[in-house]
């Protein structure tokens, strides 16, 4: 390809990157300026921390952070538990109707908790889990996607290792714990990254299930904060948005190489 | 000998079921039972003070089919899926190819592409709300520099859905890019060298070698994108609430509205069943394709 | 041994803490603050004052977002077995709440007819259904016209004389409109039906009947009203074409993009605190008559409550709507004082003397009508909203759009007659 072509292409890539990041840049800009300055793009206007102060006082953000953190942790632990067991069953055990059941599981990929929102929310209430972090997390724990990944990952473990451990006298669960789980670490990591970022940003289901600041995650808190009846103040909302995305953003910036590596090694092809 | 084999097989089956049971219980509670319950409740009328709920079989469904809003919403969602899925996949692929190549500022580019993923959709929607504001918003201000008239992106039926589509693509492409990036990095260098030796152009190399090898990833991403085209409606709450005149209303939002704003659970249930039905068919088709076309190395 | 002691101690302590709670009545109240998050502190302090006066009642006041969010919240709580006892919800949700058998009429809670009559009648209109009172006003508003006095002066108009008739809107609007500014913006997203109601009343016609059973969308006068709204942008050019966004309108006004805006009086505080120019607040203009719908939220008490909870809830409501508290709320937010007595308190007297715009909404009550509310209110309203937006964005003619909305409304309301 010609020099010019290459350069144009590179310019295109960079232009796209700039476009892609512009809303975030705008939020950053607006968060540190007053509303009027923000929309008029007066580059020399003074920077201010007032918006952050207003936003901070306007809602219990620390509580929201804690809730979100607890939520993604609970969900992840639950997912590890359920998907490991089920994935192992599908990968290495033989039992009647195995394929049929696996198809049922795959169908869950499409039976989303959000789509079944009315019934699921009745179910959660029935179980007494309304307005609790468990109530928010439980529908996601037996994740079909996770089961699929674990099955994939466990399938690729050579049978010799399994046999060797069995000969050594390990119980089935012992074999699972000692042989399969460590070998599947990259998959766990990749899955964890997907799960955390999905559930950190989950909105509709927590909106329905949480009813108080004690359980409300960041997304719901942000939406309540940002959707008042009488109009939005872009600078304050930008400040609130910046506050709530900062942890994930910083984490990604610091760990992006590991992030991509994890996907790579998990063999999600 | 036979007896021992049978015993072993039975043990395996029991263990298998035992291992499976926790997940099976969860899936039953939160996926299969609610689906059945939703279907059941869609067969009854809405209970009110004057007229308690009664069995009306498929009348809720015929109500839906007679409801013009329902068809508008279905059309919206189909258009929405038909645009967001391919466009975000193509952009994700381009981004991955670029982020994987030797361009300057590669780290910045890759980060820039991925940042939308890190934001919750609600936050992203707030940002785009101001981008789209006529007059004050960034898009109109930039347009103003070029002498373009102010457009009310979110306030006109013609542009509202497209504005929402753009936000979705912006949000999703970076996420899909990561999958492509990972897959690209598993393509051995010697394939590229071989094609260079053969004198193939970069475009041919991409088309003939890279794309087929990426097919499993593409199909995987397509499944994800399809699910998201139904599931991801958070931005509607901030941007348009489905308006103007239902121009940007998507089906899950309509279901939510039906159940929680109109207090009409049975019709919401009927819609849910219809959505599930379509999703199952789409799932079957896509998974069938994945099985058939996956080129495993 | 040490562990046992520690456990034993904590058990005793928690039992100790639990005991007084058993004698208390605990209330959970959901409320929307329609102006954003910071006012939760005002509510918290009102609640704290109440708890100080009533040591046997504990109140959890939970801020739950905007009106839609709060309704969803309250319903979720009711359906989940962990119900709230009372909530501040949209005044117009009343019909739906009654149909779903969720709320109590206040006649079941109190015999004090004087108290029920102590509020402004216009504010009680939405809550009086089938002869009973289902909602007590708390954060109520009307639409008012905010205008930029400096831009008026710059256009050669008298800054103390905002438009009082539709013709004046047009003539003054034209004088005020230039390349950077529009004359008037009336929001048509968010709550377009609310703005439309105001225009319809000013044109002499209510869009619905008082019993929630009939709508008049396709009435000649109503169609004419929508055509008038359309003409402000299409013909006279004083308003932007297409829809005007509710959420960003205040910002647009503060940026000087429009010389006049129609918005809720609930915005008053925010405009006052942020305007860099001299602004005024006026009653809406008249065509055939003056008028505005009321807006805002009422207190509702839920049916699923014990007698103690009901008594406690009533006490809380009486406290929060008492003249002093109503005055404090009004000053902090811009919502109206809900009773004439509120305006007689020293606090409000001083405030309104120093800041007359705070009285405009109250003065408009004379000509105010109930906010749009019928059975199946959300859907019927949706139809009207769509019709308004369709006409303003030129997708349908006013007549067609309203005709469709009327047909849809008829279908829905037939079942209730």
PDB file of C-alpha atoms in Angstrom, chain A residues 35-37 39-40 54 57-59 64 121 125-126 130-131 206-213 216 220 223-225 227-234, chain C residues 30 33-38 40-41 62-69 72-73 75-77 79-80 191 246-248 250-251 255 263-264 266-267 335:
ATOM      1  CA  UNK A  35     -22.187  24.988  33.512  1.00  0.00           C
ATOM      2  CA  UNK A  36     -21.996  28.148  31.476  1.00  0.00           C
ATOM      3  CA  UNK A  37     -18.283  27.849  30.900  1.00  0.00           C
ATOM      4  CA  UNK A  39     -21.053  24.695  27.220  1.00  0.00           C
ATOM      5  CA  UNK A  40     -19.397  27.757  25.831  1.00  0.00           C
ATOM      6  CA  UNK A  54     -22.162  19.629  45.026  1.00  0.00           C
ATOM      7  CA  UNK A  57     -23.007  16.156  48.914  1.00  0.00           C
ATOM      8  CA  UNK A  58     -25.933  15.280  46.761  1.00  0.00           C
ATOM      9  CA  UNK A  59     -25.841  11.542  47.262  1.00  0.00           C
ATOM     10  CA  UNK A  64     -22.946   3.419  46.446  1.00  0.00           C
ATOM     11  CA  UNK A 121     -38.699  -9.627  40.722  1.00  0.00           C
ATOM     12  CA  UNK A 125     -39.503 -10.933  46.740  1.00  0.00           C
ATOM     13  CA  UNK A 126     -40.845 -14.379  47.474  1.00  0.00           C
ATOM     14  CA  UNK A 130     -35.881  -7.865  47.870  1.00  0.00           C
ATOM     15  CA  UNK A 131     -33.686  -4.819  48.381  1.00  0.00           C
ATOM     16  CA  UNK A 206     -30.744  -3.261  40.232  1.00  0.00           C
ATOM     17  CA  UNK A 207     -33.111  -0.374  39.563  1.00  0.00           C
ATOM     18  CA  UNK A 208     -36.063  -2.632  40.214  1.00  0.00           C
ATOM     19  CA  UNK A 209     -34.679  -4.706  43.022  1.00  0.00           C
ATOM     20  CA  UNK A 210     -32.967  -2.124  45.197  1.00  0.00           C
ATOM     21  CA  UNK A 211     -35.067   0.304  47.107  1.00  0.00           C
ATOM     22  CA  UNK A 212     -32.785   2.118  49.481  1.00  0.00           C
ATOM     23  CA  UNK A 213     -29.362   3.728  49.552  1.00  0.00           C
ATOM     24  CA  UNK A 216     -28.264   0.867  45.658  1.00  0.00           C
ATOM     25  CA  UNK A 220     -28.903   3.479  39.964  1.00  0.00           C
ATOM     26  CA  UNK A 223     -29.516   7.802  37.394  1.00  0.00           C
ATOM     27  CA  UNK A 224     -31.503   9.051  40.364  1.00  0.00           C
ATOM     28  CA  UNK A 225     -29.037  11.840  40.853  1.00  0.00           C
ATOM     29  CA  UNK A 227     -32.724  12.642  36.345  1.00  0.00           C
ATOM     30  CA  UNK A 228     -34.480  15.249  38.414  1.00  0.00           C
ATOM     31  CA  UNK A 229     -37.794  16.641  37.306  1.00  0.00           C
ATOM     32  CA  UNK A 230     -36.773  20.159  36.639  1.00  0.00           C
ATOM     33  CA  UNK A 231     -33.689  19.904  34.540  1.00  0.00           C
ATOM     34  CA  UNK A 232     -30.136  18.699  34.540  1.00  0.00           C
ATOM     35  CA  UNK A 233     -27.038  20.606  35.498  1.00  0.00           C
ATOM     36  CA  UNK A 234     -24.448  19.262  33.105  1.00  0.00           C
TER      37      UNK A 234
ATOM     38  CA  UNK C  30     -40.680   7.394  49.651  1.00  0.00           C
ATOM     39  CA  UNK C  33     -37.256  15.576  45.120  1.00  0.00           C
ATOM     40  CA  UNK C  34     -37.917  16.948  41.780  1.00  0.00           C
ATOM     41  CA  UNK C  35     -35.068  19.361  41.913  1.00  0.00           C
ATOM     42  CA  UNK C  36     -32.106  17.118  42.451  1.00  0.00           C
ATOM     43  CA  UNK C  37     -30.344  15.500  45.323  1.00  0.00           C
ATOM     44  CA  UNK C  38     -29.215  18.186  47.731  1.00  0.00           C
ATOM     45  CA  UNK C  40     -32.679  15.499  50.853  1.00  0.00           C
ATOM     46  CA  UNK C  41     -31.047  17.298  53.751  1.00  0.00           C
ATOM     47  CA  UNK C  62     -36.078   7.502  51.366  1.00  0.00           C
ATOM     48  CA  UNK C  63     -35.275   9.692  48.409  1.00  0.00           C
ATOM     49  CA  UNK C  64     -36.227   7.660  45.389  1.00  0.00           C
ATOM     50  CA  UNK C  65     -35.548   9.718  42.280  1.00  0.00           C
ATOM     51  CA  UNK C  66     -38.124  11.474  40.149  1.00  0.00           C
ATOM     52  CA  UNK C  67     -41.862  10.851  40.115  1.00  0.00           C
ATOM     53  CA  UNK C  68     -41.616   7.836  37.829  1.00  0.00           C
ATOM     54  CA  UNK C  69     -38.833   6.312  39.900  1.00  0.00           C
ATOM     55  CA  UNK C  72     -41.841   2.244  40.715  1.00  0.00           C
ATOM     56  CA  UNK C  73     -40.115   2.155  44.093  1.00  0.00           C
ATOM     57  CA  UNK C  75     -44.999  -0.311  44.026  1.00  0.00           C
ATOM     58  CA  UNK C  76     -42.001  -2.574  44.235  1.00  0.00           C
ATOM     59  CA  UNK C  77     -41.964  -2.216  47.970  1.00  0.00           C
ATOM     60  CA  UNK C  79     -45.324  -6.042  46.051  1.00  0.00           C
ATOM     61  CA  UNK C  80     -42.316  -7.309  47.873  1.00  0.00           C
ATOM     62  CA  UNK C 191     -44.302  16.672  30.249  1.00  0.00           C
ATOM     63  CA  UNK C 246     -37.426  19.749  29.084  1.00  0.00           C
ATOM     64  CA  UNK C 247     -34.224  18.778  30.875  1.00  0.00           C
ATOM     65  CA  UNK C 248     -31.941  21.322  29.238  1.00  0.00           C
ATOM     66  CA  UNK C 250     -33.372  25.839  32.213  1.00  0.00           C
ATOM     67  CA  UNK C 251     -29.764  25.823  31.062  1.00  0.00           C
ATOM     68  CA  UNK C 255     -27.398  30.863  28.697  1.00  0.00           C
ATOM     69  CA  UNK C 263     -41.433  26.069  33.244  1.00  0.00           C
ATOM     70  CA  UNK C 264     -42.412  24.786  36.658  1.00  0.00           C
ATOM     71  CA  UNK C 266     -40.124  24.388  41.130  1.00  0.00           C
ATOM     72  CA  UNK C 267     -37.227  25.725  39.079  1.00  0.00           C
ATOM     73  CA  UNK C 335     -42.742  24.984  45.234  1.00  0.00           C
TER      74      UNK C 335
END
